[in-house]
Every structure is written in structure tokens, then in C-alpha cells.
CSV table of C-alpha atoms in Angstrom, one decimal:
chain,number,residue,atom,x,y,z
Y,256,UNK,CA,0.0,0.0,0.0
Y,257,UNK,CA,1.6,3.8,-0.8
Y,258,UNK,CA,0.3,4.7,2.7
Y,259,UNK,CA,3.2,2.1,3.9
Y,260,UNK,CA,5.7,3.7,1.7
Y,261,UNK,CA,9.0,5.0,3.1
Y,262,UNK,CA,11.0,5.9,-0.1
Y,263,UNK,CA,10.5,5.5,-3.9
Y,264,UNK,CA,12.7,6.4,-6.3
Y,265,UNK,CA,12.4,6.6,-10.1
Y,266,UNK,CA,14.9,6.6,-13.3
Y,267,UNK,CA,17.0,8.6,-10.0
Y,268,UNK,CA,20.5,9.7,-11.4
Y,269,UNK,CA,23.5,11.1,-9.4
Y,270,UNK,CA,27.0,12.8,-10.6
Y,271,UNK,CA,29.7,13.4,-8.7
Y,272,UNK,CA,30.9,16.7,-10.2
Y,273,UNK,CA,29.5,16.0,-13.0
Y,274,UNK,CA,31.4,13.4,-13.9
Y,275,UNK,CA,30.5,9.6,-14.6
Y,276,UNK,CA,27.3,8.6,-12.7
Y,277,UNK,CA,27.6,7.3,-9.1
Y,278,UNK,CA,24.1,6.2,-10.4
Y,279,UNK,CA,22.4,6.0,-13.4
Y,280,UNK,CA,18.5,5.2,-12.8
Y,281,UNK,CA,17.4,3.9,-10.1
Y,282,UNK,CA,14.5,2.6,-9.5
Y,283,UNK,CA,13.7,1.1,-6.0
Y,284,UNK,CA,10.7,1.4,-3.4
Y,285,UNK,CA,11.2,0.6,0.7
Y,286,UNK,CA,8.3,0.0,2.5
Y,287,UNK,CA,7.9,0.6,6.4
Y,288,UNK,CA,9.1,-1.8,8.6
Y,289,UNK,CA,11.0,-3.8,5.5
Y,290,UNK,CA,14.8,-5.1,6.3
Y,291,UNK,CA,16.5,-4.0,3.2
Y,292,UNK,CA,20.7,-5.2,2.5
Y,293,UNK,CA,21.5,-3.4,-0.5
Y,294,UNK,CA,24.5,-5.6,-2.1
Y,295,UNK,CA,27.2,-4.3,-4.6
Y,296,UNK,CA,30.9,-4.3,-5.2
Y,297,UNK,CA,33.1,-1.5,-4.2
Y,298,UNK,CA,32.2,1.8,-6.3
Y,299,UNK,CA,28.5,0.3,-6.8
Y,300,UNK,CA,27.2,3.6,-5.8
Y,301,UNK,CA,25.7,2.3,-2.5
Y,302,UNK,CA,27.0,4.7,0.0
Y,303,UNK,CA,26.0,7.4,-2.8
Y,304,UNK,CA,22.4,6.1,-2.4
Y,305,UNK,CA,22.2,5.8,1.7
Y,306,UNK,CA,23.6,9.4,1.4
Y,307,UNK,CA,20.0,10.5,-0.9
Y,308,UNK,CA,17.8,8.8,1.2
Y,309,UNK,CA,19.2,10.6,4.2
Y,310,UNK,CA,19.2,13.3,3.0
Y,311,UNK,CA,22.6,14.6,2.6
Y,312,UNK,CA,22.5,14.5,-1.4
Y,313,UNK,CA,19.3,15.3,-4.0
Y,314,UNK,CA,19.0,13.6,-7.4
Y,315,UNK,CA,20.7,15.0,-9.8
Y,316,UNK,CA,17.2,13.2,-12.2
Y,317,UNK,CA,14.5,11.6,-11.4
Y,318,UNK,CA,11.8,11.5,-8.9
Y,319,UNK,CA,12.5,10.7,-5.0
Y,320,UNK,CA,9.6,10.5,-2.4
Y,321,UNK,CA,10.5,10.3,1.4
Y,322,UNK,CA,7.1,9.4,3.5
Y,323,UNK,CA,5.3,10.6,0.2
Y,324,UNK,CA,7.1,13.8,0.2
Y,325,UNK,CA,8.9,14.7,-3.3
Y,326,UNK,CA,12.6,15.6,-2.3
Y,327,UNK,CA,13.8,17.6,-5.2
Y,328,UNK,CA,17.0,19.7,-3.0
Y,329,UNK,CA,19.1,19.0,0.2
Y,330,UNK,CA,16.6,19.5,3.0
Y,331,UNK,CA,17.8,22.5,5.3
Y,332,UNK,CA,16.8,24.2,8.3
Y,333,UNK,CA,13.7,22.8,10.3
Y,334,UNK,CA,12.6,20.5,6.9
Y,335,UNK,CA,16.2,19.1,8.0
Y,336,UNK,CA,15.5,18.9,11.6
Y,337,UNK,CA,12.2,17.0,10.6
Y,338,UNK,CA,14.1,14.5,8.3
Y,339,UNK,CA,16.7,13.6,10.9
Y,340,UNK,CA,13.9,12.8,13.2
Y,341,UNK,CA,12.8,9.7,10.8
Y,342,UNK,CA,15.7,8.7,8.9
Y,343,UNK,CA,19.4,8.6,10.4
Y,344,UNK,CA,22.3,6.9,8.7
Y,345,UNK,CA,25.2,5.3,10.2
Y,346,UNK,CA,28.6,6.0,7.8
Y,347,UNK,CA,31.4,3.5,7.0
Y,348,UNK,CA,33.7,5.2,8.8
Y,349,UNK,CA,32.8,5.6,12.7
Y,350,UNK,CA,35.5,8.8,13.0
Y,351,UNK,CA,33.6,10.6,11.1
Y,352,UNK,CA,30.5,10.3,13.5
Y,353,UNK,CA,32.3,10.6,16.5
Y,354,UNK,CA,34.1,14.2,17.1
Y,355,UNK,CA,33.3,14.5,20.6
Y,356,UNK,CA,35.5,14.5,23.5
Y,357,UNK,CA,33.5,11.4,25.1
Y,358,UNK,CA,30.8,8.4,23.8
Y,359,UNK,CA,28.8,10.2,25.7
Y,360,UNK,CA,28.8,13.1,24.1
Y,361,UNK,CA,28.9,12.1,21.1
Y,362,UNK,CA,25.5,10.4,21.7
Y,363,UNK,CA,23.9,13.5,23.0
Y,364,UNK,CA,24.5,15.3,19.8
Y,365,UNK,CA,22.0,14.7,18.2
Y,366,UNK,CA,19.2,15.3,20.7
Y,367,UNK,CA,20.7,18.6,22.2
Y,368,UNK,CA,20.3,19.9,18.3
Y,369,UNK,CA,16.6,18.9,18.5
Y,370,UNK,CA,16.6,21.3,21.7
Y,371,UNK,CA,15.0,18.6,23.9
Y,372,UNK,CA,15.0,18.8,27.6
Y,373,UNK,CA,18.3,17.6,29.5
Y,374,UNK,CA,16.5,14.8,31.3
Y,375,UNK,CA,15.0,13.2,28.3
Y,376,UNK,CA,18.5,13.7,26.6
Y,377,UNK,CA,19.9,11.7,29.1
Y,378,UNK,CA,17.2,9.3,28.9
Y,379,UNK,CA,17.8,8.3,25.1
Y,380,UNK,CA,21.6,7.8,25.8
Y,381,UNK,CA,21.1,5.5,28.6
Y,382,UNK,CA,18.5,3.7,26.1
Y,383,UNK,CA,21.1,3.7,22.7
Y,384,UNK,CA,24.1,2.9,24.8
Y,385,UNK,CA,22.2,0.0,26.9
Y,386,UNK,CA,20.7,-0.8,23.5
Y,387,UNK,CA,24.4,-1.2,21.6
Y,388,UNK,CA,26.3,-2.4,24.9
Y,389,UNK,CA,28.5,-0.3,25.4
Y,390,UNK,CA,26.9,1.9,28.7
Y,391,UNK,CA,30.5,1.3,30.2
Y,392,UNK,CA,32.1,3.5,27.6
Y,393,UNK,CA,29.9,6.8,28.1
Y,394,UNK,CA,32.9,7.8,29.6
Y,395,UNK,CA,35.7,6.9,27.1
Y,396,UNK,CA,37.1,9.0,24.8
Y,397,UNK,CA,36.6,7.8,21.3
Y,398,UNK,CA,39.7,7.4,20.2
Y,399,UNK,CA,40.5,5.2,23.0
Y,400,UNK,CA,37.9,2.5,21.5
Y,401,UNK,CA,38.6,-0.6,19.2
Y,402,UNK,CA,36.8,-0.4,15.6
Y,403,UNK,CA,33.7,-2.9,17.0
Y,404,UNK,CA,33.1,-0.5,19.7
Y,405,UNK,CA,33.4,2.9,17.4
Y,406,UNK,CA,30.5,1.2,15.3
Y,407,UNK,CA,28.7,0.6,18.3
Y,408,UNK,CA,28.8,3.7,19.9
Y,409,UNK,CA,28.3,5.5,16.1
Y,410,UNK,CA,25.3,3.1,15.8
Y,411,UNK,CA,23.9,4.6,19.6
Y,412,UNK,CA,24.6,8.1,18.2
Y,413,UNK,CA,21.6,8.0,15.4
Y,414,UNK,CA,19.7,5.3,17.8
Y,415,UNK,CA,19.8,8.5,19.9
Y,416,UNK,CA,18.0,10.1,17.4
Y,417,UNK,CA,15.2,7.6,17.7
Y,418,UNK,CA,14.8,7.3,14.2
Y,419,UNK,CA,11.8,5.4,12.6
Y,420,UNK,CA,14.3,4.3,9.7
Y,421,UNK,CA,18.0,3.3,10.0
Y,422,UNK,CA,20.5,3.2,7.2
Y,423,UNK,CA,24.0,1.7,7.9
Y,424,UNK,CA,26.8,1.5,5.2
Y,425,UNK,CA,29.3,-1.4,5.3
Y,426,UNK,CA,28.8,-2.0,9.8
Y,427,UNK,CA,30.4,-4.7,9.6
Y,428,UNK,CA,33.6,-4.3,8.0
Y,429,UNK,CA,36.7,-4.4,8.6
Y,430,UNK,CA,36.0,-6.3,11.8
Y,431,UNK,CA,37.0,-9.4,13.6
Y,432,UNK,CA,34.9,-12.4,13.3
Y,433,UNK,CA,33.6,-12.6,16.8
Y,434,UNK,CA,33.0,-9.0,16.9
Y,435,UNK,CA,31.4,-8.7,13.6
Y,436,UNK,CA,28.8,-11.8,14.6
Y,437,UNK,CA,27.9,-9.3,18.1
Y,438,UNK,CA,27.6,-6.4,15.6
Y,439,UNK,CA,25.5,-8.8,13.6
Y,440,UNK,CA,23.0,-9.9,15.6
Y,441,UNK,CA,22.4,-6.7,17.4
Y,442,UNK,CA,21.2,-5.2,14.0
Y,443,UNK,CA,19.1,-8.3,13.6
Y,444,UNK,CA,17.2,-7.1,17.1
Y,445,UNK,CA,16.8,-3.1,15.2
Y,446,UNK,CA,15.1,-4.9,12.8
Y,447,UNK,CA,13.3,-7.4,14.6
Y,448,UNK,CA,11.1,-3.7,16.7
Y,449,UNK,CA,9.4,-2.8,13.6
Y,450,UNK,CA,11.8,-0.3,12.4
Y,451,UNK,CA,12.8,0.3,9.0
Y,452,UNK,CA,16.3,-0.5,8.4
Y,453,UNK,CA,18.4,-0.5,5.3
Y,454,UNK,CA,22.2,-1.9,5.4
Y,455,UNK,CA,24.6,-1.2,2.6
Y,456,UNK,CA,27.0,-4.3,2.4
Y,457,UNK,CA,28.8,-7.0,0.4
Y,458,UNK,CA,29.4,-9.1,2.8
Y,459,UNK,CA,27.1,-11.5,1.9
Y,460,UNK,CA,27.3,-14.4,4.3
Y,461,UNK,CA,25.5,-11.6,7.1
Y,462,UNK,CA,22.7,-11.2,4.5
Y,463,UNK,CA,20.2,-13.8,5.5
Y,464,UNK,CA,20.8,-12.7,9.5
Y,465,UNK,CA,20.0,-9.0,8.9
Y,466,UNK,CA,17.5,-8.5,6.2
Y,467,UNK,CA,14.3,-10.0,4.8
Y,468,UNK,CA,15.1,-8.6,1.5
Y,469,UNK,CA,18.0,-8.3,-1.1
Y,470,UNK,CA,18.8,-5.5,-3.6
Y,471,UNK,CA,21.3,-5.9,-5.8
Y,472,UNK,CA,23.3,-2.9,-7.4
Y,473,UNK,CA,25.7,-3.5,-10.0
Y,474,UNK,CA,28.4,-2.1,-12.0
Y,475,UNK,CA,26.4,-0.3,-14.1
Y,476,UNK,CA,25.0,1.5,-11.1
Y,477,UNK,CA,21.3,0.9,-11.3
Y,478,UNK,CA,18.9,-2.3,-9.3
Y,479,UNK,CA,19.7,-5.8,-11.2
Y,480,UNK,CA,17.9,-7.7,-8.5
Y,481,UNK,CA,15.6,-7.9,-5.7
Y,482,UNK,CA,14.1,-10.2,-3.9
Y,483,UNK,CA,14.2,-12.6,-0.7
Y,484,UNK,CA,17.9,-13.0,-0.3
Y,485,UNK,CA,18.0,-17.0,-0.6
Y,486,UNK,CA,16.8,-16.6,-3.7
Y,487,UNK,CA,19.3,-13.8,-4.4
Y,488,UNK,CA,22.0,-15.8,-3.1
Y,489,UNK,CA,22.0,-19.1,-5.1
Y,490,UNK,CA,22.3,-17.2,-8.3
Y,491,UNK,CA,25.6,-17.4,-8.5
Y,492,UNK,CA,25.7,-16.0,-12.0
Y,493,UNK,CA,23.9,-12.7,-11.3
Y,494,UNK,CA,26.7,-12.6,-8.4
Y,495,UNK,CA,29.4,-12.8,-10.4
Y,496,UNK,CA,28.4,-10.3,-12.9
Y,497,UNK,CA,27.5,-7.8,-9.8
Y,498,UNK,CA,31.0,-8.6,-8.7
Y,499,UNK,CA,29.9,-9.7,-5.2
Y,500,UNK,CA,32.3,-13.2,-5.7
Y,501,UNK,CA,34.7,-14.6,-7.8
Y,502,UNK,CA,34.3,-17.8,-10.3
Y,503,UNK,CA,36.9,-19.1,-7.6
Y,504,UNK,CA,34.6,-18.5,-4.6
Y,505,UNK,CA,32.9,-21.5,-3.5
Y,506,UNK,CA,29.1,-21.5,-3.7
Y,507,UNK,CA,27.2,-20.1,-0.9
């Protein structure tokens, strides 16, 4: 149903400085409460899509819709403060979310901007920090922290937010194998709330844990699949021509 409808893009087109397309018509819809893992190699133009439906970029063509709202330019001032209330995205990189002289702080960033009162600030960190595990490192300074705990804590800086939809690019690599199985199934438990999340990756061996659903971007920059991801998964030819394995690989 369209009421139900988080985003919808059409024929949407991005260039960085104008140059070759980070993508070249897409055409995707994400329904609330849907557990989305957008697959592509490197330089698929993933991140370049998490970064348009949070806001950050506008298509360059094409239509976008956000909660049936046409987004034709970056949304600023309170249309941005509204935005950020429904959709946060965590990046790649954790350093880049965290710029504060504690976890704590860094957490609290988002709310203070929303001008809420201190008590309820407090009360969503204690909630994203209990909710990510890492309540003992309010106190830490971030740069202090291993790379499983930087995702955490950048993961309890949007969770802050209290989002309705989550977008997280590649939080899982780049880590150890125990850590990256924690990471794992505490996105599984976002999910499993209700909430809308959508998680950029090509790792696909987390796919099946984390998502309901399977999009697959490739080279060319533009949805070449979609669909339940074990059904995504055994095609090992449209993996190997999305680049997501090797004819070497062993089947999944």
C-alpha cells in the first residue's frame, strides 16, 4: 500500500561533479518496517544512495519520495531537523560520527540539536548505549575505543535520534569475526522492533541474518535484483556479474 511507503525512487540519477554517474537510474521502493541489504561491489554507488535517502545528497534526475514527500533539493533548516527525526544513517567510517571529546557526548548530539529537555536527553543515551552495549564506555574518549566499539557507539549516536528508519553503510567491516557476529545480531534485534532499516554491504554471508530482503546494485549502477535474499543468493551468476564473488569462490 503507498500509505506504507518509506521511499520510492524513479529513473533517480546522481554525478559526482558531474562526472561519470555514481548512479544511473534507479528505481527502488522501501516499504515501512522492511529489512532491506543493499548488495554491490566497491564503487556500486551504495553509499551514494544511503547518502539520498538521508538526505545529505538530491538527485541530480529523477523523482524521489520520502514518506510521500517529493525531495527535489538537500533539505535544510527545520525540513532538516524533521528529516533527521525519521531517517538517520550510520557511515562506513565511525571517526567521522564521532568528534566528541566522550561516547557520551557524542551520543547526546544529536538530541541537544533537536533542543529537547536535558533529562530526556539523558534518557535516550542511557536507552542507545544499553541498547548497543556499550553503557560502560559513556565515559571513554573515542579514540580510545577498538573499531567494533566505534561502530557501536556511532550506531547509539543515530539510535539517539530515535529514528523510525535506519540506514547503515558497510557495519560490519573491517572487523574481527567474533565482533562482527555481536555487531550482527544486534542489527538483527533493530530490525526485529518494527523499524525500517536499510544496510549497505557485500558481505554476503550476514545477509540472510539481517534483512528479509536483497537488492542488488551493480556495476552499471542501477537495481539488477531484488528479492528474498536466498533466492538472491543461489544465483551465483547474477553474483558474479555484480562482482559480489569470484568464479573461484565457493558457492554459498
Amino acid at each position: 500500500m503507498s500509505g506504507d511507503l518509506v521511499f520510492g525512487l524513479r529513473g533517480v540519477r546522481y554525478r559526482y561533479h558531474g562526472r561519470r554517474p555514481a548512479l544511473d537510474g534507479i528505481d527502488l521502493d522501501v516499504r515501512r518496517g522492511e529489512r532491506v541489504a543493499l548488495l554491490g561491489a566497491n564503487g556500486s554507488g551504495k553509499s551514494t544512495l544511503l547518502k539520498l535517502l538521508d538526505g545529505i545528497l538530491a538527485p541530480a534526475e529523477g523523482t524521489m519520495t520520502v514518506l510521500g514527500e517529493p525531495v527535489r533539493a538537500v533539505p535544510s533548516g527545520e525540513a532538516a531537523h524533521r528529516f533527521h527525526r525519521t531517517v538517520g544513517l550510520v557511515f562506513q567510517d565511525p571517526d567521522v560520527q564521532l568528534f566528541s571529546a566522550t561516547v557520551l557526548d557524542d551520543v547526546a548530539f544529536g538530541p541537544l540539536q533537536l533542543g529537547l529537555p536535558d533529562a530526556e536527553v539523558r534518557e535516550r543515551c542511557d536507552e542507545a548505549l544499553g541498547r548497543m552495549g556499550i553503557a560502560r564506555l559513556a565515559d571513554r574518549a573515542p579514540f580510545e575505543l577498538s573499531l567494533g566499539e566505534k561502530k557501536r557507539a556511532a550506531i547509539a549516536s543515530v539510535l539517539s535520534l530515535r529514528p523510525d528508519v535506519l540506514l547503515l553503510d558497510e557495519p560490519t567491516a573491517s572487523l574481527d569475526p567474533r565482533t562482527r557476529w555481536v555487531l550482527v545480531d544486534l542489527l538483527r534485534e533493530l530490525g526485529a522492533g518494527g523499524r525500517t532499516v536499510v544496510t549497505a554491504t557485500h558481505e554476503l554471508d550476514v545477509v540472510p541474518a539481517i534483512a528479509g530482503r536483497a537488492v542488488v546494485i551493480g556495476e552499471q549502477r542501477r537495481v539488477v535484483a531484488d528479492g528474498p535474499p536466498a533466492d538472491v543468493l543461489r544465483d551465483r551468476e547474477l553474483l558474479l556479474s555484480a562482482n559480489l564473488v569470484h568464479e573461484r569462490d565457493q558457492p554459498l
